[in-house]
PDB file of C-alpha atoms in Angstrom:
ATOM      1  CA  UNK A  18       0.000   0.000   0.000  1.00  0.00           C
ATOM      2  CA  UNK A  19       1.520   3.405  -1.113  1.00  0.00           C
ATOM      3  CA  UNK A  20       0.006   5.441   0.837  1.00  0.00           C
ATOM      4  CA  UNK A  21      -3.004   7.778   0.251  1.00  0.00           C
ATOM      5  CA  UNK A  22      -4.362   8.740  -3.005  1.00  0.00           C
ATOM      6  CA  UNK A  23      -6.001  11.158  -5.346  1.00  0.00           C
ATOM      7  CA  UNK A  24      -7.207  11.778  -8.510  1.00  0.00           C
ATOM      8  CA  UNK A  25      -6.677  13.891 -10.348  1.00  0.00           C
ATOM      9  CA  UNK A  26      -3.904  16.011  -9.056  1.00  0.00           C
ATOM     10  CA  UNK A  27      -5.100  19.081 -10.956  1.00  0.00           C
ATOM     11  CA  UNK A  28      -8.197  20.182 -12.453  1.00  0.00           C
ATOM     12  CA  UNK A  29      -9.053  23.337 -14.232  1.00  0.00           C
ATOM     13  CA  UNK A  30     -12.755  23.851 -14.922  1.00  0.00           C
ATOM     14  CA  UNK A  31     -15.171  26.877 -16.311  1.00  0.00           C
ATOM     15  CA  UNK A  32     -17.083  28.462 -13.821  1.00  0.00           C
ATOM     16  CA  UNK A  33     -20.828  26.871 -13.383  1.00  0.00           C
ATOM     17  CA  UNK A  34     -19.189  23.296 -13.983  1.00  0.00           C
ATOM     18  CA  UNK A  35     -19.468  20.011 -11.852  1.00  0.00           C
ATOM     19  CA  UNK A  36     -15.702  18.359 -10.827  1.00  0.00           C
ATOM     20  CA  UNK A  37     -15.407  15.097  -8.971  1.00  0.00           C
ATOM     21  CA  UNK A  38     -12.554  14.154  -7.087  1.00  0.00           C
ATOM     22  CA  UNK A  39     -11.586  10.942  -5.875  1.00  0.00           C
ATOM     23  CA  UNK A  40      -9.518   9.819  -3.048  1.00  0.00           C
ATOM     24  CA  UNK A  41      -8.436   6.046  -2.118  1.00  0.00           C
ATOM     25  CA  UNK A  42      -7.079   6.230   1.477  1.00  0.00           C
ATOM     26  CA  UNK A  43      -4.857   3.240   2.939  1.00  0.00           C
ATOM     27  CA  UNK A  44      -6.878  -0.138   2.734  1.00  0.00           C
ATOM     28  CA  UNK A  45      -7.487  -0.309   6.534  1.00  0.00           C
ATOM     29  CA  UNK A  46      -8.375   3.027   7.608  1.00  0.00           C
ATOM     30  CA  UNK A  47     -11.626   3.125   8.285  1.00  0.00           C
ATOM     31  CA  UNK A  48     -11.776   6.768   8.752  1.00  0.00           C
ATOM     32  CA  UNK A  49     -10.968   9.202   5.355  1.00  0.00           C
ATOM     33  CA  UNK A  50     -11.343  13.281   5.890  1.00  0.00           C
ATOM     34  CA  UNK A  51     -11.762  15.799   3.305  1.00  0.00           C
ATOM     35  CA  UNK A  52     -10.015  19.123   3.906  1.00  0.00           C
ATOM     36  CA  UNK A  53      -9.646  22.482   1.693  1.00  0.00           C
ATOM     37  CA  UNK A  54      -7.084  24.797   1.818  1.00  0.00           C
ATOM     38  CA  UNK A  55      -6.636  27.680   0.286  1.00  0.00           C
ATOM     39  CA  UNK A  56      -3.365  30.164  -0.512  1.00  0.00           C
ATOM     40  CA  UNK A  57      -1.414  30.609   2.516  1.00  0.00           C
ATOM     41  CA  UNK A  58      -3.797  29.252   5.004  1.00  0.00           C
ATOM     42  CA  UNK A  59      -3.882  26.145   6.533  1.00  0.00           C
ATOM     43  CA  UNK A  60      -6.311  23.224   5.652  1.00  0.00           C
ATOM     44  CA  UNK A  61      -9.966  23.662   6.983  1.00  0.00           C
ATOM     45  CA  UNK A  62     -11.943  20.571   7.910  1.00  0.00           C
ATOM     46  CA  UNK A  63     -14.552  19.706   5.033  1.00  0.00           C
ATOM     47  CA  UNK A  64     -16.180  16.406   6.210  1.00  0.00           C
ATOM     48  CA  UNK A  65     -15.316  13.051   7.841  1.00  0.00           C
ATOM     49  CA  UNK A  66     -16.409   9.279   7.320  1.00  0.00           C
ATOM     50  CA  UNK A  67     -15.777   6.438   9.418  1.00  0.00           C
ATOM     51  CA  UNK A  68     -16.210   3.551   7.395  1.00  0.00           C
ATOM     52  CA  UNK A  69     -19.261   4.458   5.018  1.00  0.00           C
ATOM     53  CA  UNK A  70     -20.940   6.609   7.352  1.00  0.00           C
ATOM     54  CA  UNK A  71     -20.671  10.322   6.767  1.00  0.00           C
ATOM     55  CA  UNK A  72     -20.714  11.366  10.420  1.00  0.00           C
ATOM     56  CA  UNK A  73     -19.489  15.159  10.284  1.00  0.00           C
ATOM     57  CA  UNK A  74     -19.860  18.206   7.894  1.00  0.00           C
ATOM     58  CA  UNK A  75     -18.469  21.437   8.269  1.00  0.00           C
ATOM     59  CA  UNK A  76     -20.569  24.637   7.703  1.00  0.00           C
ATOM     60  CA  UNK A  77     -17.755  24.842   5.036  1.00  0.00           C
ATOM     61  CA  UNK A  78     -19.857  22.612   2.831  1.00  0.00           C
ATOM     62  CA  UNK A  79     -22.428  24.176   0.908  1.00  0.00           C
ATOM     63  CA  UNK A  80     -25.702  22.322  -0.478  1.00  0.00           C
ATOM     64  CA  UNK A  81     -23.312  22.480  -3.710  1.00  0.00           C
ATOM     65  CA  UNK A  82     -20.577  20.459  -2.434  1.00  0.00           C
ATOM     66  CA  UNK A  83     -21.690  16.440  -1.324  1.00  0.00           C
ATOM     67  CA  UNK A  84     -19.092  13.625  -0.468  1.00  0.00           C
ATOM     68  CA  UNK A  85     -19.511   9.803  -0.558  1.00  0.00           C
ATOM     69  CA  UNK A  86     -18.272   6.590   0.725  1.00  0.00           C
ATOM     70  CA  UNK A  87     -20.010   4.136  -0.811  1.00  0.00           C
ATOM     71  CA  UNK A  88     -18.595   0.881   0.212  1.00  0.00           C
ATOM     72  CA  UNK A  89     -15.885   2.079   2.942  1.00  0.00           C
ATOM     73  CA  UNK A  90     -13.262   2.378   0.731  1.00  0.00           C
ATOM     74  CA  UNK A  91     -12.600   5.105  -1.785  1.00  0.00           C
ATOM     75  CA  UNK A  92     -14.489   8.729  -1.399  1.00  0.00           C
ATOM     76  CA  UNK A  93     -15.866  10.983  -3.660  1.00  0.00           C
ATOM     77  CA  UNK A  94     -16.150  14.376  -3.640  1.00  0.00           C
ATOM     78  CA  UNK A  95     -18.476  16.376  -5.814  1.00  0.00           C
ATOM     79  CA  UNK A  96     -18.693  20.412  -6.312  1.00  0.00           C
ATOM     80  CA  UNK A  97     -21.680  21.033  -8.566  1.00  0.00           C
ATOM     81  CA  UNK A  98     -22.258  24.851 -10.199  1.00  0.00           C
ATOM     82  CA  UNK A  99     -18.272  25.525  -9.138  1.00  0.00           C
ATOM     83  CA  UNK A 100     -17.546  29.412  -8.118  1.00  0.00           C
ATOM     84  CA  UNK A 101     -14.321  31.198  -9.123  1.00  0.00           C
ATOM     85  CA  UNK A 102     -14.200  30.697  -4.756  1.00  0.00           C
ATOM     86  CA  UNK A 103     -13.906  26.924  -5.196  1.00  0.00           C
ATOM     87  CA  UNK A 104     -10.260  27.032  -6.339  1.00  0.00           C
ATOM     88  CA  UNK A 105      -8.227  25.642  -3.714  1.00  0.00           C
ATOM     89  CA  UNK A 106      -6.566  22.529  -3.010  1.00  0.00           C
ATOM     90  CA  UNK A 107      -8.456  19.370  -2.130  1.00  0.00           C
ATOM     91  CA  UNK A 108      -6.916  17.434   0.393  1.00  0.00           C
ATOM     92  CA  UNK A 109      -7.856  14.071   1.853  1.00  0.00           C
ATOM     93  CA  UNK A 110      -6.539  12.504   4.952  1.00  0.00           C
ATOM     94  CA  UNK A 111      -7.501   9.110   6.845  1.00  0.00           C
ATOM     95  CA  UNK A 112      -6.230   6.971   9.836  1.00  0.00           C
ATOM     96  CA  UNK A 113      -7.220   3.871  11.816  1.00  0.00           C
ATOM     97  CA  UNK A 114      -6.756   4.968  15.444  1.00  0.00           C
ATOM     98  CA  UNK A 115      -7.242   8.600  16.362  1.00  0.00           C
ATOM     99  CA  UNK A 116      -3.832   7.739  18.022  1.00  0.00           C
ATOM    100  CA  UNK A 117      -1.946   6.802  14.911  1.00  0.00           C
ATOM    101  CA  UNK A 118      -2.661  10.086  13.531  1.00  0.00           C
ATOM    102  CA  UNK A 119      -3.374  11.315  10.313  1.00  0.00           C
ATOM    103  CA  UNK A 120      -1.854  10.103   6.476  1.00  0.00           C
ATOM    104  CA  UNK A 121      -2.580  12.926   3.656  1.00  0.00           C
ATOM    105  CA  UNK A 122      -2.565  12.742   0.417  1.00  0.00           C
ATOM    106  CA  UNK A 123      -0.980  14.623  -2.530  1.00  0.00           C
ATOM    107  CA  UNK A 124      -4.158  16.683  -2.732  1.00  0.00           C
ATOM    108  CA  UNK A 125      -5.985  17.661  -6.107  1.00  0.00           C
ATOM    109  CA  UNK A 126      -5.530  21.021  -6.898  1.00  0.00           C
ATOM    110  CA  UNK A 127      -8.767  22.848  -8.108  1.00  0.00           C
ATOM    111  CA  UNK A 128      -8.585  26.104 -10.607  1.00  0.00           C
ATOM    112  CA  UNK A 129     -12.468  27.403 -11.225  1.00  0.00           C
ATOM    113  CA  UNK A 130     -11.579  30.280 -14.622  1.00  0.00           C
TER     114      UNK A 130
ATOM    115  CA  UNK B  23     -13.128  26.543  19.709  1.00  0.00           C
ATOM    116  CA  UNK B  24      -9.962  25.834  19.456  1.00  0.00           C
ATOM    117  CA  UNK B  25      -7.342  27.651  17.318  1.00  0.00           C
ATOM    118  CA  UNK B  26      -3.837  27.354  16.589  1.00  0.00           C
ATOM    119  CA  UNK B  27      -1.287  30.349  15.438  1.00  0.00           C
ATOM    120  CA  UNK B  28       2.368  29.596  14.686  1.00  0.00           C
ATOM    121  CA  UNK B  29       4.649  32.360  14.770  1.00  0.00           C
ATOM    122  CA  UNK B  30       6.435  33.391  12.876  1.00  0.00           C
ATOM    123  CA  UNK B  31       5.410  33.052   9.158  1.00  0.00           C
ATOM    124  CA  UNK B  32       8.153  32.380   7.564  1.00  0.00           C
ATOM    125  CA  UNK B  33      11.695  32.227   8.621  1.00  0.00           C
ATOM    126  CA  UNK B  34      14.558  32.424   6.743  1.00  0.00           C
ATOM    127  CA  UNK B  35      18.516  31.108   8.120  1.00  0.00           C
ATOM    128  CA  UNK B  36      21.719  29.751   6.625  1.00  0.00           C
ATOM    129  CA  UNK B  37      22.379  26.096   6.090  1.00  0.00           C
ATOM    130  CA  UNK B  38      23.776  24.609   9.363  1.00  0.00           C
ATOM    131  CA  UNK B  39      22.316  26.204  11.683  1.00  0.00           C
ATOM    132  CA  UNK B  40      19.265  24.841  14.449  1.00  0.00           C
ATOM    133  CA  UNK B  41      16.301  26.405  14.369  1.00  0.00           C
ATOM    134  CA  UNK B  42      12.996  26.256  16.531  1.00  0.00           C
ATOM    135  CA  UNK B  43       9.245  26.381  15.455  1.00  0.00           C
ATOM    136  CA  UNK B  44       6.397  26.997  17.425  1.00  0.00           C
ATOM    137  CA  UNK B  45       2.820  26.541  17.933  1.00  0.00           C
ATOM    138  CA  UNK B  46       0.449  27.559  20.090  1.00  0.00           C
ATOM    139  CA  UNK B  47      -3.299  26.331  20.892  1.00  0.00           C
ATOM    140  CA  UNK B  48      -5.757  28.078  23.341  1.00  0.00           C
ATOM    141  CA  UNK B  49      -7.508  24.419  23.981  1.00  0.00           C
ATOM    142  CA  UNK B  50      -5.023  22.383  26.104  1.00  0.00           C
ATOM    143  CA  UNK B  51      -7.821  19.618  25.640  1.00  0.00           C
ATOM    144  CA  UNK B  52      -6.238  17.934  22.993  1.00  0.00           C
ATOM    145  CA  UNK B  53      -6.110  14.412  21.789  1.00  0.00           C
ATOM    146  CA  UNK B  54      -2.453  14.929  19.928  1.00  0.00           C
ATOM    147  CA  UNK B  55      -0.804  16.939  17.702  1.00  0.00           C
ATOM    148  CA  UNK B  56       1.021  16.438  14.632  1.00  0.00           C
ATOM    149  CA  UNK B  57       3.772  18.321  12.843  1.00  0.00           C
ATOM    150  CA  UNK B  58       3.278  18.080   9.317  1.00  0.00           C
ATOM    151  CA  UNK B  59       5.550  19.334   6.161  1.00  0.00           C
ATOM    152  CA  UNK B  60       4.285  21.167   2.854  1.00  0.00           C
ATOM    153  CA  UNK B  61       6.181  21.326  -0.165  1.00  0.00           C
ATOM    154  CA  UNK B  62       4.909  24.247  -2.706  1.00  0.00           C
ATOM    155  CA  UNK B  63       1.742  22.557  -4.658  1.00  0.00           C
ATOM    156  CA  UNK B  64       1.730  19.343  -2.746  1.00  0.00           C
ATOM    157  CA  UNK B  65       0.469  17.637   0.133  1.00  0.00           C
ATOM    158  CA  UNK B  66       0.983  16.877   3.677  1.00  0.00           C
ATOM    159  CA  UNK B  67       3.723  15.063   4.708  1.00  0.00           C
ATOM    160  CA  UNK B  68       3.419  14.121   8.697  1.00  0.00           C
ATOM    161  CA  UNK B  69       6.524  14.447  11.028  1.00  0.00           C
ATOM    162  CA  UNK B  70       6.117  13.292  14.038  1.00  0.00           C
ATOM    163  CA  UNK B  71       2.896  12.621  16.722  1.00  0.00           C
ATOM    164  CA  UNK B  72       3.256  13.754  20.075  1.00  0.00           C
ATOM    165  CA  UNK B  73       0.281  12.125  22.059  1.00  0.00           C
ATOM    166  CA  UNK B  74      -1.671  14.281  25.057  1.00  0.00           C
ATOM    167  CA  UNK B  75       0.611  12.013  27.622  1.00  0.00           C
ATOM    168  CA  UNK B  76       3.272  12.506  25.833  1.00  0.00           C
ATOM    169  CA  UNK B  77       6.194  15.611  26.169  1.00  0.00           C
ATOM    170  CA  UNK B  78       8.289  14.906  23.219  1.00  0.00           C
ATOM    171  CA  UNK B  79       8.919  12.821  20.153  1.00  0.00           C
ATOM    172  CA  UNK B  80      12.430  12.724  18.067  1.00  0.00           C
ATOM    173  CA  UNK B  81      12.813  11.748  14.692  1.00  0.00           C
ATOM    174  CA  UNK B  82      16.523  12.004  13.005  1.00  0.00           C
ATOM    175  CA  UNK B  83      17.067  15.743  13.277  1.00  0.00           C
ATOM    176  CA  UNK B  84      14.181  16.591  14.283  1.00  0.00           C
ATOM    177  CA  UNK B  85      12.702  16.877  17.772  1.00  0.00           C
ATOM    178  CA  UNK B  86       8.644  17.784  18.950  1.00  0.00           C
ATOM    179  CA  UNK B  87       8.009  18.936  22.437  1.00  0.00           C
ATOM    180  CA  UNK B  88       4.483  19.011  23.946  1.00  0.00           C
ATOM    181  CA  UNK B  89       3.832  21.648  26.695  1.00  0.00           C
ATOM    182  CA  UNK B  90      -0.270  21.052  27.286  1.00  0.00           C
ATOM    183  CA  UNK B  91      -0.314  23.011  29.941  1.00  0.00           C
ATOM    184  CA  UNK B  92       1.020  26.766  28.152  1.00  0.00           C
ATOM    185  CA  UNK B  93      -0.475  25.111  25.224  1.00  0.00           C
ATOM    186  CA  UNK B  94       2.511  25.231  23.407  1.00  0.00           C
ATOM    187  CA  UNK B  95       4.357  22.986  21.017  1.00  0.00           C
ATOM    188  CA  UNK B  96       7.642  23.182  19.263  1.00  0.00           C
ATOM    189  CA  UNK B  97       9.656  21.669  16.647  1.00  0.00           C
ATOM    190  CA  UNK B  98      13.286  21.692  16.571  1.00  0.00           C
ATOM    191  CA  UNK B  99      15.548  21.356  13.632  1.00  0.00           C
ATOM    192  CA  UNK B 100      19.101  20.497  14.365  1.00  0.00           C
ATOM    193  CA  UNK B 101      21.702  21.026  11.676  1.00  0.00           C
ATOM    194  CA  UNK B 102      19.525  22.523   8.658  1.00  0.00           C
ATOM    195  CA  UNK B 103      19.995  21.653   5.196  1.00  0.00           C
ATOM    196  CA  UNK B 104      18.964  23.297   2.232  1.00  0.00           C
ATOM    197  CA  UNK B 105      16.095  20.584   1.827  1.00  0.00           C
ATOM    198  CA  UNK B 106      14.046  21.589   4.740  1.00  0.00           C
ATOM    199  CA  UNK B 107      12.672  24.448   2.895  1.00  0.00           C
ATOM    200  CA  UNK B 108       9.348  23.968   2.792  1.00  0.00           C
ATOM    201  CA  UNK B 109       5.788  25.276   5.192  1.00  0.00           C
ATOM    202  CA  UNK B 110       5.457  23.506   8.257  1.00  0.00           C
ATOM    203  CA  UNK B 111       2.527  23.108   9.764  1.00  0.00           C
ATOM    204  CA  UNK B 112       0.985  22.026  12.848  1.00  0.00           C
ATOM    205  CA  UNK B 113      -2.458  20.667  14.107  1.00  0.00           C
ATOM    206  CA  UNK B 114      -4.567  19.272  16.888  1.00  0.00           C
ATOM    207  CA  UNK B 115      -7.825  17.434  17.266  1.00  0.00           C
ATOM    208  CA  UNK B 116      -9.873  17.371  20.161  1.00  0.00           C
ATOM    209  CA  UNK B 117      -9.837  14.456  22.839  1.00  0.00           C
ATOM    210  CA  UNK B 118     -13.020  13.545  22.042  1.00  0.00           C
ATOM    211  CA  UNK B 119     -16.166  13.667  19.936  1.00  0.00           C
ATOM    212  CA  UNK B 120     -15.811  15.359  16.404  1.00  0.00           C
ATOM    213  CA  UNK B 121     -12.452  14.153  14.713  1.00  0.00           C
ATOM    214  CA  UNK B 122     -12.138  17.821  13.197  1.00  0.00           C
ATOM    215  CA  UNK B 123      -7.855  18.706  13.128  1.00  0.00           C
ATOM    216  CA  UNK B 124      -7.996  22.187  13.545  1.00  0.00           C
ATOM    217  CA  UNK B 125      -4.659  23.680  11.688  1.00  0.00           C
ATOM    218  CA  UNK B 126      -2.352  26.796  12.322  1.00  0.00           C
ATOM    219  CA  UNK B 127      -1.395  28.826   9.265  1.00  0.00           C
ATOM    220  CA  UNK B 128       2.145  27.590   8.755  1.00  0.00           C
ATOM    221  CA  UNK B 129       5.588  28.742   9.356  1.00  0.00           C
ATOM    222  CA  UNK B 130       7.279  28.960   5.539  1.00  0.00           C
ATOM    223  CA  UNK B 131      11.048  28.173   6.267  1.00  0.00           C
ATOM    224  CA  UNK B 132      13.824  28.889   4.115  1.00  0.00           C
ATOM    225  CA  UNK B 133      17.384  27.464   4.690  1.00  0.00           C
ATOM    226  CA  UNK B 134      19.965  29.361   2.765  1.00  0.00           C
ATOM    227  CA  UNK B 135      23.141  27.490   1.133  1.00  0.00           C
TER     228      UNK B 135
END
């Protein structure tokens, strides 16, 4: 297992578009997090699943943004009608134990023209 | 709510030398905290993971202490090569309920040859 992934690494999109991003975390982590971050800020918390179960959202996400786990595995993350404010980087984390910490990946980086 | 600030933004110093980093948080009610590392354009690479019981963690040159009580945490980085440069950031999540890390804004470091 390499590690976290996501797909695609960049994505550049016209205003009023839908993107989906995909993320596979490590195969026994039953916990995967979305997080955003923008130009010299730090990542914000997005959403969390443990196992399929989305069990927190941040105010963050809008009615225009959804994320799924369908099967405990790999997560989806949709932005529908995207907003020059969308661009950002995408990040997505998971972990077992809240003790083991947390294992990012390489993040897909959004650009909304 | 807790938040995190790490001071200062960005540091610059020559190869060689050791250099400290530092975070704060205003909630000492913390389950861990991570150091993380953040080349330009990519993802999070984690450090080290100090747990709440914890008062430091050491990894090669680098070294994580854990104060809970001045809710302060640093990173130390002994003998600096040019290849540190790159944002480091810290973050925290809460000893219980949500699994939200809350981030600081990053300390950009620059190690000149």
């Amino acid at each position: 297992d390499t590690g976290v992934s996501q797909d695609p690494r960049h994505k550049i999109t016209k205003r009023g578009q839908n993107v989906t991003f995909r993320c596979d975390p490590i195969s026994e982590h039953n916990r995967l997090y979305w997080y955003r971050q923008t130009l010299g800020q730090g990542p914000e918390f997005l959403t969390y699943f443990q196992n399929e179960a989305q069990l927190e959202k941040s105010r963050l996400l809008s009615d225009r943004f959804s994320a799924e786990r369908p099967k405990g595995s790999f997560s989806t993350l949709e932005i529908q009608r995207t907003e020059q404010g969308d661009s950002a980087m995408y990040l997505c984390a998971s972990s077992y134990l809240r003790e083991d910490g947390y294992t990012f990946g390489s993040g897909t980086r959004l650009t909304v023209v | 709510k807790q938040e995190v600030t790490q001071i200062p933004a960005a540091l610059s110093v020559p190869e060689g030398e050791n250099l400290v980093l530092n975070c704060s948080f205003t909630d000492s009610a913390i389950y861990n905290l991570q150091w993380f590392r953040q080349d330009p354009g990519k993802g999070l690479t984690s450090l080290l993971l100090i747990q709440s019981s914890q008062r430091e963690q050491t990894s090669g040159r680098l070294n994580a202490s854990l104060d809970k009580s001045s809710g302060r945490s640093t990173l130390y980085i002994a003998a600096s090569q040019p290849g540190d440069s790159a944002t480091y950031l810290c973050a925290a999540p809460p000893p219980f309920g949500n699994e939200k890390l809350t981030f600081g804004t990053g300390t950009r470091l620059t190690i000149i040859p």
